[in-house]
């Protein structure tokens, strides 16, 4: 709020009048508002709108995958077996995906703490937690690279696979690939912001909103994985 | 930062929650993920499997969006913009289930 007070000085009185109105009255005031609908920092509103557009991309990907899977007349490979790993003589179903899920949830936890410390103005802890988040993200992408290599070695291609329906390969590489790209971009994004937090860039303006905005992106990546985990790997 | 903006930031834009809240949600997400993994380990089938998968998925999604992404504490105008449009995707998904069931039936009849 402090950061954009300069840019929205003209509507400061309007914002002050409406800021305290919660619920439906607040909604009516926001929508009927003079020039500014979202009374949040502009960066946060823009990130939410970007994430909304991303929701539609992932939503249509998952819907497309669902369509080809339902319409396939050939046997769909059993993800439980495809993603099983043999560790110390025991074949564990879906174990790699389970570990990846826990890694990503843990990264979401450290990110939430980083946002909390940003608002407490403890920039050392905030940056350390963001870097931990990025490290978990990098670990996730590495495990995904391992998973991809294993499947490619087993002959899975976007147009065919030895285990059954050809659509399996197309769906797998497209959905997990697009998600992995988001994680990789997020790791870079988090590292850049963490470096700036550590350097004291936001100390000067007292505006740590960027940490929460980066956090929104990161939690969204985790959120998408929740849906991929359920709809692709557990189906 | 003036006292007024500080108060505003604390009350509206930047909720300062105790760390315990995040640890609780974190633990809950771990538990829910473990449960959804158990659905596969136990090889549950049919309606039970689907009910559990979808319920656990939605529970995790709500926890992440509401607490980690702080949407619970946002203004209703923003909540509506974020939550209502994805509902259109559910309509699309529903239509595509009907469509792909039809495609499957047609393939079984004519192209097998």
Short mmCIF file of C-alpha atoms in Angstrom, two decimals:
data_model
loop_
_atom_site.label_atom_id
_atom_site.label_comp_id
_atom_site.label_asym_id
_atom_site.label_seq_id
_atom_site.Cartn_x
_atom_site.Cartn_y
_atom_site.Cartn_z
CA UNK A 1 0.00 0.00 0.00
CA UNK A 2 2.81 2.36 0.87
CA UNK A 3 4.50 1.88 -2.49
CA UNK A 4 1.56 2.79 -4.67
CA UNK A 5 0.37 5.66 -2.51
CA UNK A 6 2.39 8.00 -4.71
CA UNK A 7 0.94 6.71 -7.98
CA UNK A 8 -2.64 6.66 -6.74
CA UNK A 9 -2.49 9.87 -4.76
CA UNK A 10 -5.46 11.24 -6.69
CA UNK A 11 -7.82 8.67 -5.31
CA UNK A 12 -6.40 8.49 -1.83
CA UNK A 13 -9.56 9.88 -0.28
CA UNK A 14 -11.76 7.44 -2.21
CA UNK A 15 -9.53 4.52 -1.25
CA UNK A 16 -9.57 5.51 2.39
CA UNK A 17 -13.36 5.73 2.35
CA UNK A 18 -13.78 2.32 0.76
CA UNK A 19 -10.90 0.43 2.27
CA UNK A 20 -12.75 -0.48 5.42
CA UNK A 21 -15.93 -1.76 3.77
CA UNK A 22 -15.94 -5.55 3.76
CA UNK A 23 -18.15 -8.08 1.98
CA UNK A 24 -20.89 -7.26 -0.51
CA UNK A 25 -20.89 -3.53 0.28
CA UNK A 26 -17.17 -3.50 -0.40
CA UNK A 27 -17.71 -5.38 -3.67
CA UNK A 28 -20.34 -2.86 -4.79
CA UNK A 29 -18.06 0.02 -3.83
CA UNK A 30 -15.11 -1.55 -5.70
CA UNK A 31 -17.02 -2.26 -8.91
CA UNK A 32 -18.75 1.13 -8.86
CA UNK A 33 -15.46 2.74 -7.88
CA UNK A 34 -13.86 5.69 -9.47
CA UNK A 35 -11.11 4.38 -11.84
CA UNK A 36 -9.67 1.68 -9.53
CA UNK A 37 -11.52 -1.58 -8.97
CA UNK A 38 -8.96 -3.71 -7.20
CA UNK A 39 -7.92 -2.00 -4.01
CA UNK A 40 -4.76 -4.02 -3.73
CA UNK A 41 -1.25 -3.14 -4.94
CA UNK A 42 -1.39 -3.05 -8.75
CA UNK A 43 1.34 -5.70 -9.02
CA UNK A 44 -0.76 -8.11 -7.01
CA UNK A 45 -3.84 -7.50 -9.16
CA UNK A 46 -1.77 -8.06 -12.31
CA UNK A 47 -0.31 -11.31 -10.93
CA UNK A 48 -3.81 -12.57 -10.10
CA UNK A 49 -5.00 -11.77 -13.63
CA UNK A 50 -1.96 -13.52 -15.11
CA UNK A 51 -2.62 -16.56 -12.90
CA UNK A 52 -6.25 -16.54 -14.00
CA UNK A 53 -5.12 -16.73 -17.63
CA UNK A 54 -2.73 -19.54 -16.70
CA UNK A 55 -5.61 -21.36 -15.01
CA UNK A 56 -7.38 -21.38 -18.35
CA UNK A 57 -4.32 -22.75 -20.15
CA UNK A 58 -3.83 -25.58 -17.67
CA UNK A 59 -7.59 -26.10 -17.49
CA UNK A 60 -7.89 -26.60 -21.24
CA UNK A 61 -4.79 -28.85 -21.27
CA UNK A 62 -6.27 -31.09 -18.59
CA UNK A 63 -9.68 -31.07 -20.29
CA UNK A 64 -8.06 -32.03 -23.61
CA UNK A 65 -6.15 -34.83 -21.89
CA UNK A 66 -9.38 -36.05 -20.27
CA UNK A 67 -11.11 -36.06 -23.67
CA UNK A 68 -8.46 -38.13 -25.47
CA UNK A 69 -8.24 -40.51 -22.53
CA UNK A 70 -11.99 -41.15 -22.40
CA UNK A 71 -12.22 -41.47 -26.19
CA UNK A 72 -9.21 -43.82 -26.52
CA UNK A 73 -10.18 -47.33 -27.58
CA UNK A 74 -6.71 -48.72 -26.76
CA UNK A 75 -5.52 -49.57 -23.26
CA UNK A 76 -4.33 -46.52 -21.29
CA UNK A 77 -1.04 -47.29 -19.48
CA UNK A 78 -1.49 -47.70 -15.69
CA UNK A 79 0.32 -44.68 -14.15
CA UNK A 80 0.70 -46.56 -10.89
CA UNK A 81 2.96 -49.06 -12.68
CA UNK A 82 4.55 -46.68 -15.20
CA UNK A 83 5.81 -44.41 -12.42
CA UNK A 84 6.80 -47.18 -10.00
CA UNK A 85 10.41 -47.38 -8.90
CA UNK A 86 12.30 -50.41 -7.64
CA UNK A 87 14.24 -49.36 -4.54
CA UNK A 88 16.29 -51.96 -2.67
CA UNK A 89 14.40 -54.82 -4.27
CA UNK A 90 10.92 -53.41 -3.52
CA UNK A 91 8.76 -52.09 -6.34
CA UNK A 92 6.92 -49.06 -4.97
CA UNK A 93 4.00 -47.76 -7.04
CA UNK A 94 4.01 -44.06 -7.90
CA UNK A 95 6.78 -43.41 -5.36
CA UNK A 96 8.66 -40.84 -7.46
CA UNK A 97 5.50 -38.78 -7.97
CA UNK A 98 4.71 -38.97 -4.25
CA UNK A 99 8.17 -37.64 -3.36
CA UNK A 100 7.84 -34.88 -5.98
CA UNK A 101 4.49 -33.91 -4.45
CA UNK A 102 5.96 -33.65 -0.97
CA UNK A 103 8.94 -31.63 -2.27
CA UNK A 104 6.60 -29.14 -3.93
CA UNK A 105 4.33 -28.83 -0.88
CA UNK A 106 7.38 -28.23 1.29
CA UNK A 107 8.50 -25.49 -1.09
CA UNK A 108 5.06 -23.90 -0.77
CA UNK A 109 5.43 -23.96 3.01
CA UNK A 110 8.83 -22.25 2.96
CA UNK A 111 7.46 -19.67 0.52
CA UNK A 112 4.51 -18.87 2.81
CA UNK A 113 6.96 -18.34 5.66
CA UNK A 114 9.11 -16.11 3.44
CA UNK A 115 6.11 -13.87 2.75
CA UNK A 116 5.40 -13.70 6.46
CA UNK A 117 8.98 -12.68 7.23
CA UNK A 118 8.89 -10.09 4.43
CA UNK A 119 6.02 -8.34 6.21
CA UNK A 120 7.93 -8.58 9.47
CA UNK A 121 10.79 -6.81 7.68
CA UNK A 122 13.24 -9.63 8.51
CA UNK A 123 14.95 -9.61 5.16
CA UNK A 124 17.70 -12.12 5.97
CA UNK A 125 15.24 -14.84 6.93
CA UNK A 126 12.93 -13.88 4.08
CA UNK A 127 15.71 -14.23 1.47
CA UNK A 128 16.97 -17.48 3.03
CA UNK A 129 13.48 -19.01 2.91
CA UNK A 130 12.99 -17.86 -0.69
CA UNK A 131 16.28 -19.48 -1.65
CA UNK A 132 15.20 -22.67 0.14
CA UNK A 133 11.97 -22.52 -1.89
CA UNK A 134 13.97 -22.14 -5.10
CA UNK A 135 16.18 -25.09 -4.06
CA UNK A 136 13.13 -27.31 -3.54
CA UNK A 137 11.85 -26.15 -6.94
CA UNK A 138 15.16 -27.07 -8.56
CA UNK A 139 15.02 -30.46 -6.83
CA UNK A 140 11.51 -30.97 -8.22
CA UNK A 141 12.63 -30.14 -11.77
CA UNK A 142 15.62 -32.49 -11.44
CA UNK A 143 13.32 -35.32 -10.39
CA UNK A 144 11.10 -34.51 -13.34
CA UNK A 145 14.13 -34.64 -15.66
CA UNK A 146 14.92 -38.08 -14.21
CA UNK A 147 11.30 -39.16 -14.78
CA UNK A 148 11.34 -37.91 -18.38
CA UNK A 149 14.67 -39.63 -19.12
CA UNK A 150 13.36 -42.91 -17.70
CA UNK A 151 10.21 -42.77 -19.82
CA UNK A 152 12.09 -41.75 -22.95
CA UNK A 153 14.50 -44.65 -22.38
CA UNK A 154 11.49 -46.96 -22.11
CA UNK A 155 10.37 -45.79 -25.54
CA UNK A 156 7.62 -43.31 -24.62
CA UNK A 157 7.23 -40.65 -27.31
CA UNK A 158 4.63 -37.88 -27.84
CA UNK A 159 3.17 -39.97 -30.68
CA UNK A 160 3.55 -43.51 -29.32
CA UNK A 161 4.53 -45.73 -26.43
CA UNK A 162 5.06 -49.44 -25.93
CA UNK A 163 2.55 -49.62 -23.04
CA UNK A 164 -0.68 -48.74 -24.85
CA UNK A 165 -2.54 -45.63 -26.01
CA UNK A 166 -0.39 -43.26 -28.04
CA UNK A 167 -2.24 -40.32 -26.46
CA UNK A 168 -0.52 -41.10 -23.16
CA UNK A 169 2.83 -39.77 -24.39
CA UNK A 170 1.32 -36.61 -25.88
CA UNK A 171 -0.60 -35.80 -22.70
CA UNK A 172 2.30 -36.65 -20.40
CA UNK A 173 4.96 -34.57 -22.15
CA UNK A 174 2.65 -31.62 -22.77
CA UNK A 175 1.16 -31.32 -19.29
CA UNK A 176 4.21 -32.12 -17.18
CA UNK A 177 6.46 -30.22 -19.58
CA UNK A 178 4.39 -27.05 -19.33
CA UNK A 179 4.25 -27.38 -15.56
CA UNK A 180 8.00 -28.04 -15.35
CA UNK A 181 8.60 -24.92 -17.42
CA UNK A 182 6.56 -22.93 -14.90
CA UNK A 183 8.59 -24.37 -12.02
CA UNK A 184 11.89 -23.56 -13.77
CA UNK A 185 10.77 -19.99 -14.49
CA UNK A 186 9.63 -19.71 -10.86
CA UNK A 187 13.03 -20.82 -9.56
CA UNK A 188 14.71 -18.05 -11.57
CA UNK A 189 12.07 -15.50 -10.51
CA UNK A 190 12.44 -16.40 -6.82
CA UNK A 191 16.24 -16.24 -6.96
CA UNK A 192 16.13 -12.78 -8.55
CA UNK A 193 13.68 -11.46 -5.95
CA UNK A 194 15.58 -13.13 -3.07
CA UNK A 195 18.80 -11.48 -4.22
CA UNK A 196 17.09 -8.08 -4.27
CA UNK A 197 15.56 -8.65 -0.84
CA UNK A 198 18.97 -9.55 0.53
CA UNK A 199 20.58 -6.53 -1.09
CA UNK A 200 18.10 -4.29 0.73
CA UNK A 201 16.38 -2.95 -2.37
CA UNK A 202 12.92 -3.06 -0.77
CA UNK A 203 14.21 -1.74 2.53
CA UNK A 204 14.52 1.70 0.98
CA UNK A 205 10.87 1.93 -0.06
CA UNK A 206 9.53 -0.20 2.77
CA UNK A 207 7.47 -2.07 0.17
CA UNK A 208 7.82 -5.84 0.30
CA UNK A 209 4.74 -6.58 -1.87
CA UNK A 210 6.94 -8.21 -4.50
CA UNK A 211 7.65 -11.12 -2.14
CA UNK A 212 3.96 -11.81 -1.75
CA UNK A 213 3.46 -11.46 -5.53
CA UNK A 214 6.28 -13.93 -6.23
CA UNK A 215 4.70 -16.14 -3.58
CA UNK A 216 1.36 -16.07 -5.42
CA UNK A 217 3.10 -17.39 -8.54
CA UNK A 218 4.88 -20.11 -6.59
CA UNK A 219 1.77 -21.30 -4.74
CA UNK A 220 -0.04 -21.39 -8.08
CA UNK A 221 2.60 -23.76 -9.46
CA UNK A 222 1.99 -26.00 -6.44
CA UNK A 223 -1.77 -25.67 -6.97
CA UNK A 224 -1.52 -26.82 -10.59
CA UNK A 225 0.52 -29.83 -9.45
CA UNK A 226 -2.32 -30.80 -7.07
CA UNK A 227 -4.60 -31.13 -10.08
CA UNK A 228 -2.01 -32.89 -12.26
CA UNK A 229 -1.23 -35.32 -9.43
CA UNK A 230 -4.90 -36.19 -8.98
CA UNK A 231 -6.04 -36.23 -12.61
CA UNK A 232 -2.98 -37.61 -14.38
CA UNK A 233 -1.22 -39.87 -11.90
CA UNK A 234 -4.05 -41.13 -9.69
CA UNK A 235 -6.64 -41.62 -12.46
CA UNK B 1 5.34 5.06 6.65
CA UNK B 2 2.75 6.96 8.61
CA UNK B 3 0.80 5.40 11.47
CA UNK B 4 -2.36 5.46 9.35
CA UNK B 5 -0.87 3.54 6.41
CA UNK B 6 0.80 1.14 8.84
CA UNK B 7 -2.58 0.39 10.41
CA UNK B 8 -4.18 0.04 6.99
CA UNK B 9 -1.41 -2.26 5.81
CA UNK B 10 -1.73 -4.38 8.90
CA UNK B 11 -5.50 -4.63 8.76
CA UNK B 12 -6.21 -4.91 5.06
CA UNK B 13 -3.41 -5.48 2.60
CA UNK B 14 -0.82 -7.34 4.64
CA UNK B 15 -2.36 -9.69 7.13
CA UNK B 16 0.31 -10.67 9.63
CA UNK B 17 -0.65 -14.13 10.72
CA UNK B 18 1.09 -16.15 13.37
CA UNK B 19 3.54 -18.64 11.90
CA UNK B 20 1.61 -21.49 13.51
CA UNK B 21 -1.18 -21.05 10.95
CA UNK B 22 1.21 -21.81 8.09
CA UNK B 23 2.68 -24.82 9.86
CA UNK B 24 -0.83 -26.17 10.46
CA UNK B 25 -1.81 -25.78 6.80
CA UNK B 26 1.53 -27.23 5.73
CA UNK B 27 0.98 -30.29 7.92
CA UNK B 28 -2.57 -30.65 6.66
CA UNK B 29 -1.38 -30.56 3.03
CA UNK B 30 1.15 -33.30 3.85
CA UNK B 31 -1.57 -35.40 5.45
CA UNK B 32 -3.99 -34.93 2.52
CA UNK B 33 -1.24 -35.80 0.01
CA UNK B 34 -0.36 -38.91 2.00
CA UNK B 35 -4.03 -39.91 1.97
CA UNK B 36 -4.34 -39.44 -1.79
CA UNK B 37 -1.19 -41.53 -2.23
CA UNK B 38 -2.81 -44.22 -0.06
CA UNK B 39 -5.77 -44.29 -2.48
CA UNK B 40 -3.32 -45.63 -5.07
CA UNK B 41 -1.34 -47.88 -2.71
CA UNK B 42 -4.52 -49.57 -1.51
CA UNK B 43 -5.73 -49.81 -5.14
CA UNK B 44 -9.23 -48.57 -4.30
CA UNK B 45 -11.48 -48.67 -7.36
CA UNK B 46 -14.68 -47.23 -8.77
CA UNK B 47 -16.79 -44.50 -7.22
CA UNK B 48 -14.92 -44.67 -3.89
CA UNK B 49 -11.59 -44.00 -5.59
CA UNK B 50 -12.95 -41.06 -7.57
CA UNK B 51 -14.75 -39.53 -4.61
CA UNK B 52 -11.57 -39.69 -2.54
CA UNK B 53 -9.30 -38.38 -5.33
CA UNK B 54 -11.52 -35.41 -6.14
CA UNK B 55 -12.33 -34.57 -2.51
CA UNK B 56 -8.67 -34.64 -1.45
CA UNK B 57 -7.67 -32.64 -4.55
CA UNK B 58 -10.24 -29.91 -3.87
CA UNK B 59 -9.39 -29.80 -0.15
CA UNK B 60 -5.71 -29.21 -0.99
CA UNK B 61 -6.59 -26.62 -3.64
CA UNK B 62 -8.82 -24.68 -1.24
CA UNK B 63 -6.15 -24.69 1.49
CA UNK B 64 -3.47 -23.41 -0.88
CA UNK B 65 -5.63 -20.68 -2.44
CA UNK B 66 -7.34 -19.55 0.76
CA UNK B 67 -4.40 -19.53 3.18
CA UNK B 68 -1.10 -19.66 1.29
CA UNK B 69 -2.30 -17.27 -1.42
CA UNK B 70 -4.13 -15.18 1.21
CA UNK B 71 -7.32 -15.06 -0.86
CA UNK B 72 -9.38 -15.50 2.32
CA UNK B 73 -8.28 -12.06 3.43
CA UNK B 74 -8.69 -10.33 0.07
CA UNK B 75 -11.64 -8.12 -0.86
CA UNK B 76 -14.75 -9.77 -2.27
CA UNK B 77 -14.27 -8.05 -5.66
CA UNK B 78 -10.93 -9.84 -6.11
CA UNK B 79 -12.25 -13.16 -4.75
CA UNK B 80 -15.09 -13.10 -7.30
CA UNK B 81 -12.75 -12.33 -10.19
CA UNK B 82 -10.45 -15.20 -9.21
CA UNK B 83 -13.04 -17.83 -8.30
CA UNK B 84 -15.96 -17.35 -10.73
CA UNK B 85 -14.25 -17.60 -14.19
CA UNK B 86 -12.66 -21.03 -13.51
CA UNK B 87 -16.23 -22.28 -12.95
CA UNK B 88 -16.64 -21.84 -16.72
CA UNK B 89 -13.92 -24.48 -17.09
CA UNK B 90 -16.11 -26.95 -15.21
CA UNK B 91 -18.81 -26.40 -17.83
CA UNK B 92 -16.24 -27.03 -20.57
CA UNK B 93 -15.02 -30.18 -18.79
CA UNK B 94 -18.60 -31.42 -18.40
CA UNK B 95 -19.33 -30.84 -22.10
CA UNK B 96 -16.12 -32.62 -23.07
CA UNK B 97 -17.01 -35.68 -20.99
CA UNK B 98 -20.25 -35.99 -22.98
CA UNK B 99 -18.42 -35.36 -26.25
CA UNK B 100 -15.63 -37.87 -25.62
CA UNK B 101 -18.10 -40.52 -24.45
CA UNK B 102 -19.82 -40.04 -27.82
CA UNK B 103 -16.51 -40.21 -29.72
CA UNK B 104 -15.61 -43.40 -27.85
CA UNK B 105 -18.98 -44.96 -28.71
CA UNK B 106 -18.61 -43.96 -32.37
CA UNK B 107 -15.09 -45.42 -32.53
CA UNK B 108 -16.22 -48.69 -30.98
CA UNK B 109 -19.06 -48.91 -33.53
CA UNK B 110 -17.28 -47.97 -36.75
CA UNK B 111 -13.50 -47.91 -36.41
CA UNK B 112 -12.52 -50.98 -34.46
#
